[in-house]
Amino acid sequence: MLSLIVFVAWCLQAIVLTAHPAVAAEETLEQLVAGAKKEAEVTLLASASTFGGKKAFAELETAFNKKFGLKSKVNLASGPSFPQVAARILTELKAGAKSSSDLYLGSDGTMADMHQEKALEKVNWSGIFPWVTKEMEIFPRETLLVYASFHGIIYNSNSIPKDKAPRGYEDLVDPVLSQLWAGKLAIPAYIHWLVRLSPLWGKDKVLGYARKLAPLAGGRLRQGEEERIVSGEFPIMGSTGAALETMWKWQAKGAPLVGLPGSSPPTSSYYQLAVPKNSAHPNSAKLFVAFMVTKEAQSVMEKYELRTSYLVDGTLMAKYVRSHKLKLQDPKELAEVFLREDKPFEEELTKILLK
């Protein structure tokens, strides 16, 4: 009788494993390292300045190999924008070809697209790697948060004294304060900073705010053009990505640039890494994604870019969030905004601010 019960139990287990092969094939760290040793390289197709560029990648390669006992080449292949890289990977995946990039780095919108297209490997990140937490998995078992950049205001403190400076986006349209920058306010050449506000404020409030902001604008700037604020050409920029990193960079040079989050909770771009299903070196890619949320990798990014994750203890961003007691916008909530794209809303914002 006992042997019959054991036999039945064995049969049931076999059925479960056959129906759900992922249960039987759950990877281990040791298996990934063994596979990576055979692959011997991993490539990220991205901007030439990603994570700090070639110098940073040389340091990342050394630390990556030391972490896992490898002798792998870590390649940064200079490529186009996040959406263009995503489109290339999807085209290759649908054609049954290997991906041009073993990894995919993207922000909220493009990662939402990759998630919807089911283009990313499922990996038990927090189960395999002891230093990875569930909170780091923006799309569970698909993406890990590598760094976050707050959207906010930057201004020239020589042009705008502290007692008359804005404390957030809503102060930009204050009738009294805005007299200092009316007609001289730089606004972004894109509207996604306002789209990110919509789950916090609601779409009607965002549209009303945009209508008040538009008459105050004196020009449009892109992220990376903050030198025009430092020079005094524009006294203030209504919003930019990486407002804090921009402040830290320029203040280290002695420039009178102040940056602050634009809202409470702050809106942010959540930059994530993932492994495409058609990665040519999937074992190395999975190890590298997890490596990028270690303290070793984060210290390299901080050194070269001042960009880090607030979820990794000891980083510049983690210290800022803790010292200012900030509650952050839920990245999963933001991902839902991009998954439920509202084109009429975005078209109306574009019409108000950019046309």
Short mmCIF file of C-alpha atoms in Angstrom, two decimals:
data_model
loop_
_atom_site.label_atom_id
_atom_site.label_comp_id
_atom_site.label_asym_id
_atom_site.label_seq_id
_atom_site.Cartn_x
_atom_site.Cartn_y
_atom_site.Cartn_z
CA MET A 1 0.00 0.00 0.00
CA LEU A 2 2.82 2.40 0.96
CA SER A 3 4.64 1.74 -2.29
CA LEU A 4 1.47 2.52 -4.22
CA ILE A 5 1.12 5.86 -2.42
CA VAL A 6 4.77 6.70 -3.18
CA PHE A 7 4.26 5.75 -6.82
CA VAL A 8 1.13 7.95 -7.11
CA ALA A 9 2.96 10.86 -5.45
CA TRP A 10 5.84 10.45 -7.88
CA CYS A 11 3.44 10.46 -10.84
CA LEU A 12 1.71 13.61 -9.60
CA GLN A 13 5.04 15.37 -9.17
CA ALA A 14 6.06 14.37 -12.68
CA ILE A 15 2.81 15.78 -14.07
CA VAL A 16 3.35 19.10 -12.25
CA LEU A 17 6.94 19.40 -13.49
CA THR A 18 5.91 18.56 -17.03
CA ALA A 19 3.10 21.12 -16.99
CA HIS A 20 5.34 23.75 -15.39
CA PRO A 21 8.88 23.17 -16.63
CA ALA A 22 10.07 26.41 -14.97
CA VAL A 23 9.63 24.71 -11.60
CA ALA A 24 12.14 22.03 -12.56
CA ALA A 25 14.43 24.42 -14.39
CA GLU A 26 14.78 27.12 -11.69
CA GLU A 27 18.31 28.42 -12.05
CA THR A 28 20.92 28.67 -9.34
CA LEU A 29 23.77 31.13 -8.99
CA GLU A 30 26.26 28.31 -9.47
CA GLN A 31 24.63 27.27 -12.76
CA LEU A 32 24.66 30.84 -14.06
CA VAL A 33 28.34 31.26 -13.21
CA ALA A 34 29.18 27.96 -14.91
CA GLY A 35 27.27 29.04 -18.01
CA ALA A 36 28.90 32.48 -18.01
CA LYS A 37 32.36 30.90 -17.96
CA LYS A 38 31.53 29.22 -21.27
CA GLU A 39 30.14 32.44 -22.80
CA ALA A 40 33.10 34.62 -21.75
CA GLU A 41 31.48 37.94 -22.70
CA VAL A 42 28.41 40.13 -22.40
CA THR A 43 27.38 43.17 -24.45
CA LEU A 44 25.16 46.16 -23.73
CA LEU A 45 24.00 48.24 -26.71
CA ALA A 46 23.41 51.75 -25.38
CA SER A 47 24.61 55.33 -25.40
CA ALA A 48 28.39 55.73 -25.32
CA SER A 49 28.08 57.57 -21.98
CA THR A 50 26.03 54.85 -20.25
CA PHE A 51 27.07 54.23 -16.63
CA GLY A 52 29.99 56.60 -17.21
CA GLY A 53 31.23 55.34 -20.58
CA LYS A 54 34.29 53.27 -21.49
CA LYS A 55 36.35 54.16 -18.40
CA ALA A 56 33.51 53.15 -16.13
CA PHE A 57 32.95 49.92 -18.07
CA ALA A 58 36.59 48.97 -17.60
CA GLU A 59 36.11 49.27 -13.84
CA LEU A 60 32.76 47.47 -13.99
CA GLU A 61 34.38 44.61 -15.93
CA THR A 62 37.08 44.17 -13.27
CA ALA A 63 34.57 44.24 -10.42
CA PHE A 64 32.12 41.95 -12.28
CA ASN A 65 34.78 39.31 -12.87
CA LYS A 66 35.99 39.52 -9.29
CA LYS A 67 32.43 39.17 -7.97
CA PHE A 68 31.71 35.94 -9.83
CA GLY A 69 35.18 34.48 -10.44
CA LEU A 70 35.03 35.09 -14.21
CA LYS A 71 37.36 36.26 -16.98
CA SER A 72 34.65 37.76 -19.14
CA LYS A 73 34.76 40.73 -21.48
CA VAL A 74 32.11 43.33 -20.65
CA ASN A 75 31.34 45.32 -23.81
CA LEU A 76 29.61 48.68 -24.21
CA ALA A 77 28.51 48.93 -27.85
CA SER A 78 27.57 52.48 -28.76
CA GLY A 79 23.98 52.54 -29.94
CA PRO A 80 20.85 54.66 -30.42
CA SER A 81 18.13 55.75 -27.99
CA PHE A 82 16.19 53.46 -25.63
CA PRO A 83 13.16 53.17 -27.97
CA GLN A 84 15.35 52.44 -31.00
CA VAL A 85 17.29 49.72 -29.19
CA ALA A 86 14.02 48.21 -27.98
CA ALA A 87 12.63 48.23 -31.53
CA ARG A 88 15.76 46.49 -32.82
CA ILE A 89 15.61 43.78 -30.16
CA LEU A 90 11.91 43.17 -30.86
CA THR A 91 12.53 42.93 -34.59
CA GLU A 92 15.31 40.40 -34.03
CA LEU A 93 13.18 38.42 -31.57
CA LYS A 94 10.28 38.16 -34.03
CA ALA A 95 12.70 37.09 -36.77
CA GLY A 96 14.10 34.32 -34.58
CA ALA A 97 17.52 35.99 -34.48
CA LYS A 98 19.85 36.59 -31.56
CA SER A 99 19.67 40.04 -30.03
CA SER A 100 22.24 42.72 -30.90
CA SER A 101 22.41 43.35 -27.16
CA ASP A 102 22.63 40.78 -24.38
CA LEU A 103 21.01 43.31 -22.06
CA TYR A 104 18.34 45.94 -22.33
CA LEU A 105 18.59 49.22 -20.43
CA GLY A 106 15.47 51.37 -20.51
CA SER A 107 13.28 53.72 -18.54
CA ASP A 108 9.64 53.33 -17.58
CA GLY A 109 7.99 53.78 -20.96
CA THR A 110 10.25 51.54 -23.03
CA MET A 111 10.36 48.86 -20.34
CA ALA A 112 6.56 48.85 -20.30
CA ASP A 113 6.65 48.21 -24.05
CA MET A 114 9.15 45.35 -23.68
CA HIS A 115 7.04 43.86 -20.90
CA GLN A 116 3.88 44.04 -23.01
CA GLU A 117 5.66 42.38 -25.92
CA LYS A 118 6.78 39.55 -23.58
CA ALA A 119 10.33 40.15 -24.81
CA LEU A 120 12.14 39.73 -21.50
CA GLU A 121 13.52 36.67 -19.72
CA LYS A 122 11.83 35.61 -16.49
CA VAL A 123 14.42 35.43 -13.73
CA ASN A 124 13.98 34.80 -10.02
CA TRP A 125 16.19 37.79 -9.21
CA SER A 126 15.54 38.05 -5.48
CA GLY A 127 15.61 34.27 -5.10
CA ILE A 128 18.97 33.72 -6.83
CA PHE A 129 20.92 36.77 -5.67
CA PRO A 130 21.03 37.46 -1.91
CA TRP A 131 21.55 41.23 -2.33
CA VAL A 132 18.53 41.70 -4.62
CA THR A 133 15.22 42.65 -2.98
CA LYS A 134 11.70 42.27 -4.33
CA GLU A 135 11.36 46.05 -4.30
CA MET A 136 14.11 46.30 -6.92
CA GLU A 137 12.03 44.22 -9.36
CA ILE A 138 9.93 46.92 -11.04
CA PHE A 139 8.40 44.34 -13.37
CA PRO A 140 8.58 41.25 -11.13
CA ARG A 141 11.01 38.58 -12.38
CA GLU A 142 11.86 40.74 -15.41
CA THR A 143 13.55 44.07 -14.60
CA LEU A 144 15.79 45.44 -11.86
CA LEU A 145 16.06 49.11 -10.91
CA VAL A 146 19.62 50.26 -11.60
CA TYR A 147 19.21 53.95 -10.81
CA ALA A 148 16.48 56.53 -10.36
CA SER A 149 16.61 60.19 -11.38
CA PHE A 150 14.20 62.65 -9.82
CA HIS A 151 12.43 65.14 -12.04
CA GLY A 152 12.57 68.62 -10.66
CA ILE A 153 13.46 72.27 -10.92
CA ILE A 154 16.94 73.70 -11.38
CA TYR A 155 17.68 77.40 -10.95
CA ASN A 156 20.54 79.87 -10.79
CA SER A 157 20.87 81.02 -7.17
CA ASN A 158 22.54 84.28 -8.31
CA SER A 159 19.41 85.13 -10.28
CA ILE A 160 16.83 83.82 -7.82
CA PRO A 161 17.50 84.31 -4.08
CA LYS A 162 16.63 81.49 -1.71
CA ASP A 163 13.71 83.33 -0.07
CA LYS A 164 12.04 83.80 -3.46
CA ALA A 165 12.90 80.43 -4.96
CA PRO A 166 10.23 77.83 -5.76
CA ARG A 167 9.84 74.82 -3.49
CA GLY A 168 8.07 72.74 -6.12
CA TYR A 169 6.26 72.81 -9.45
CA GLU A 170 3.18 74.61 -8.14
CA ASP A 171 5.28 77.60 -7.04
CA LEU A 172 6.32 78.13 -10.66
CA VAL A 173 2.86 79.51 -11.43
CA ASP A 174 2.48 81.44 -8.17
CA PRO A 175 1.41 85.00 -9.17
CA VAL A 176 3.90 86.66 -6.79
CA LEU A 177 6.94 84.39 -7.09
CA SER A 178 6.66 83.96 -10.85
CA GLN A 179 7.30 87.68 -11.44
CA LEU A 180 11.02 86.82 -11.18
CA TRP A 181 10.94 84.43 -14.14
CA ALA A 182 7.87 85.37 -16.18
CA GLY A 183 8.87 85.26 -19.85
CA LYS A 184 12.30 83.85 -18.90
CA LEU A 185 11.35 80.38 -17.66
CA ALA A 186 12.88 77.50 -19.59
CA ILE A 187 10.60 74.50 -19.99
CA PRO A 188 11.48 71.01 -21.27
CA ALA A 189 11.18 70.19 -24.96
CA TYR A 190 9.00 67.19 -24.02
CA ILE A 191 5.85 66.63 -21.94
CA HIS A 192 6.52 63.34 -20.14
CA TRP A 193 7.47 65.12 -16.91
CA LEU A 194 3.81 66.18 -16.73
CA VAL A 195 2.54 62.75 -17.75
CA ARG A 196 4.44 61.39 -14.73
CA LEU A 197 2.55 63.84 -12.52
CA SER A 198 -0.86 62.62 -13.66
CA PRO A 199 -1.20 59.70 -11.19
CA LEU A 200 -0.38 62.13 -8.36
CA TRP A 201 -2.41 65.18 -9.42
CA GLY A 202 -4.98 63.79 -11.82
CA LYS A 203 -5.15 64.69 -15.51
CA ASP A 204 -7.46 67.70 -15.12
CA LYS A 205 -5.13 69.38 -12.64
CA VAL A 206 -2.11 68.67 -14.86
CA LEU A 207 -3.83 70.25 -17.87
CA GLY A 208 -4.88 73.29 -15.81
CA TYR A 209 -1.32 73.66 -14.54
CA ALA A 210 0.10 73.47 -18.07
CA ARG A 211 -2.21 76.30 -19.18
CA LYS A 212 -0.89 78.53 -16.38
CA LEU A 213 2.73 77.58 -17.07
CA ALA A 214 2.75 78.16 -20.83
CA PRO A 215 2.54 82.00 -20.75
CA LEU A 216 5.56 82.15 -18.41
CA ALA A 217 7.87 80.22 -20.75
CA GLY A 218 10.71 82.00 -22.50
CA GLY A 219 12.35 79.03 -24.19
CA ARG A 220 12.74 75.26 -24.32
CA LEU A 221 15.72 73.27 -23.14
CA ARG A 222 16.64 69.62 -23.32
CA GLN A 223 18.14 67.63 -20.48
CA GLY A 224 21.88 68.22 -20.58
CA GLU A 225 21.59 71.89 -21.52
CA GLU A 226 21.78 73.09 -17.91
CA GLU A 227 24.85 75.21 -18.70
CA ARG A 228 22.41 77.78 -20.03
CA ILE A 229 20.99 78.01 -16.51
CA VAL A 230 24.48 78.22 -14.99
CA SER A 231 25.42 81.02 -17.40
CA GLY A 232 22.33 83.03 -16.44
CA GLU A 233 20.80 82.94 -19.94
CA PHE A 234 17.73 81.46 -18.25
CA PRO A 235 17.29 81.96 -14.49
CA ILE A 236 15.34 78.74 -14.03
CA MET A 237 14.26 75.52 -15.76
CA GLY A 238 10.76 74.35 -14.90
CA SER A 239 11.67 70.66 -14.97
CA THR A 240 14.50 68.40 -15.96
CA GLY A 241 15.40 64.81 -15.39
CA ALA A 242 18.27 64.20 -12.97
CA ALA A 243 17.73 67.51 -11.19
CA LEU A 244 19.71 66.37 -8.15
CA GLU A 245 22.60 64.84 -10.11
CA THR A 246 22.80 68.05 -12.14
CA MET A 247 23.02 70.12 -8.95
CA TRP A 248 25.72 67.88 -7.45
CA LYS A 249 27.77 68.00 -10.64
CA TRP A 250 27.70 71.78 -11.05
CA GLN A 251 28.03 72.66 -7.39
CA ALA A 252 31.22 70.55 -7.30
CA LYS A 253 32.54 73.01 -9.92
CA GLY A 254 31.49 76.00 -7.82
CA ALA A 255 28.51 76.90 -10.01
CA PRO A 256 25.44 78.62 -8.47
CA LEU A 257 23.02 75.86 -9.48
CA VAL A 258 20.33 74.53 -7.16
CA GLY A 259 18.16 71.51 -7.89
CA LEU A 260 15.14 70.13 -6.07
CA PRO A 261 12.36 67.58 -6.62
CA GLY A 262 9.36 69.18 -8.28
CA SER A 263 6.64 67.36 -6.40
CA SER A 264 5.87 65.44 -3.24
CA PRO A 265 6.25 62.54 -3.64
CA PRO A 266 8.94 63.23 -6.26
CA THR A 267 8.35 61.92 -9.74
CA SER A 268 11.25 59.98 -11.15
CA SER A 269 12.59 58.14 -14.13
CA TYR A 270 13.24 54.55 -13.08
CA TYR A 271 16.06 53.13 -15.19
CA GLN A 272 16.01 49.35 -15.34
CA LEU A 273 18.07 46.49 -16.74
CA ALA A 274 16.67 43.26 -18.13
CA VAL A 275 17.67 40.32 -20.32
CA PRO A 276 16.01 39.93 -23.74
CA LYS A 277 14.66 36.44 -24.45
CA ASN A 278 16.96 36.25 -27.47
CA SER A 279 20.15 37.25 -25.62
CA ALA A 280 23.22 35.58 -27.13
CA HIS A 281 24.88 35.28 -23.69
CA PRO A 282 21.97 34.85 -21.26
CA ASN A 283 23.93 33.51 -18.29
CA SER A 284 26.43 36.38 -18.34
CA ALA A 285 23.60 38.83 -18.92
CA LYS A 286 21.65 37.67 -15.87
CA LEU A 287 24.76 37.91 -13.72
CA PHE A 288 25.50 41.42 -15.01
CA VAL A 289 21.96 42.68 -14.35
CA ALA A 290 22.18 41.49 -10.75
CA PHE A 291 25.73 42.83 -10.44
CA MET A 292 24.60 46.35 -11.32
CA VAL A 293 22.61 46.59 -8.09
CA THR A 294 25.58 45.66 -5.90
CA LYS A 295 27.42 48.29 -3.85
CA GLU A 296 30.51 47.71 -6.01
CA ALA A 297 28.75 48.57 -9.27
CA GLN A 298 26.78 51.45 -7.77
CA SER A 299 30.01 53.05 -6.49
CA VAL A 300 31.37 53.06 -10.06
CA MET A 301 28.23 54.77 -11.41
CA GLU A 302 28.34 57.28 -8.57
CA LYS A 303 31.98 58.06 -9.34
CA TYR A 304 31.38 58.75 -13.02
CA GLU A 305 27.73 59.86 -13.26
CA LEU A 306 26.50 60.61 -9.73
CA ARG A 307 23.60 58.28 -10.62
CA THR A 308 22.60 55.56 -8.17
CA SER A 309 19.66 53.59 -6.82
CA TYR A 310 17.96 54.72 -3.62
CA LEU A 311 17.35 51.02 -2.90
CA VAL A 312 21.06 50.23 -2.45
CA ASP A 313 22.33 51.19 1.00
CA GLY A 314 25.07 53.80 1.16
CA THR A 315 24.55 55.35 -2.27
CA LEU A 316 24.28 59.10 -2.78
CA MET A 317 20.61 58.81 -3.71
CA ALA A 318 19.81 56.51 -0.77
CA LYS A 319 21.39 59.02 1.61
CA TYR A 320 19.44 61.91 0.07
CA VAL A 321 16.13 60.08 0.28
CA ARG A 322 16.78 59.07 3.88
CA SER A 323 18.02 62.49 5.04
CA HIS A 324 15.04 64.29 3.46
CA LYS A 325 12.61 61.61 4.67
CA LEU A 326 11.14 61.32 1.19
CA LYS A 327 8.30 59.09 0.19
CA LEU A 328 8.75 58.26 -3.48
CA GLN A 329 6.34 57.76 -6.33
CA ASP A 330 5.56 54.07 -6.69
CA PRO A 331 7.46 52.89 -9.80
CA LYS A 332 4.91 50.14 -10.40
CA GLU A 333 2.12 52.75 -10.40
CA LEU A 334 4.11 54.77 -12.94
CA ALA A 335 4.63 51.68 -15.09
CA GLU A 336 0.84 51.31 -15.24
CA VAL A 337 0.58 54.87 -16.59
CA PHE A 338 2.78 53.94 -19.53
CA LEU A 339 0.99 50.63 -20.05
CA ARG A 340 -2.32 52.53 -20.26
CA GLU A 341 -1.03 55.17 -22.68
CA ASP A 342 -3.49 58.08 -23.04
CA LYS A 343 -2.75 59.68 -26.41
CA PRO A 344 -5.51 62.37 -26.26
CA PHE A 345 -4.13 63.56 -22.90
CA GLU A 346 -0.57 63.69 -24.23
CA GLU A 347 -1.69 65.43 -27.42
CA GLU A 348 -3.48 68.09 -25.38
CA LEU A 349 -0.37 68.69 -23.25
CA THR A 350 1.72 68.98 -26.40
CA LYS A 351 -0.73 71.46 -27.88
CA ILE A 352 -0.60 73.63 -24.74
CA LEU A 353 3.15 73.67 -24.16
CA LEU A 354 5.01 72.78 -27.32
CA LYS A 355 3.06 74.05 -30.33
#
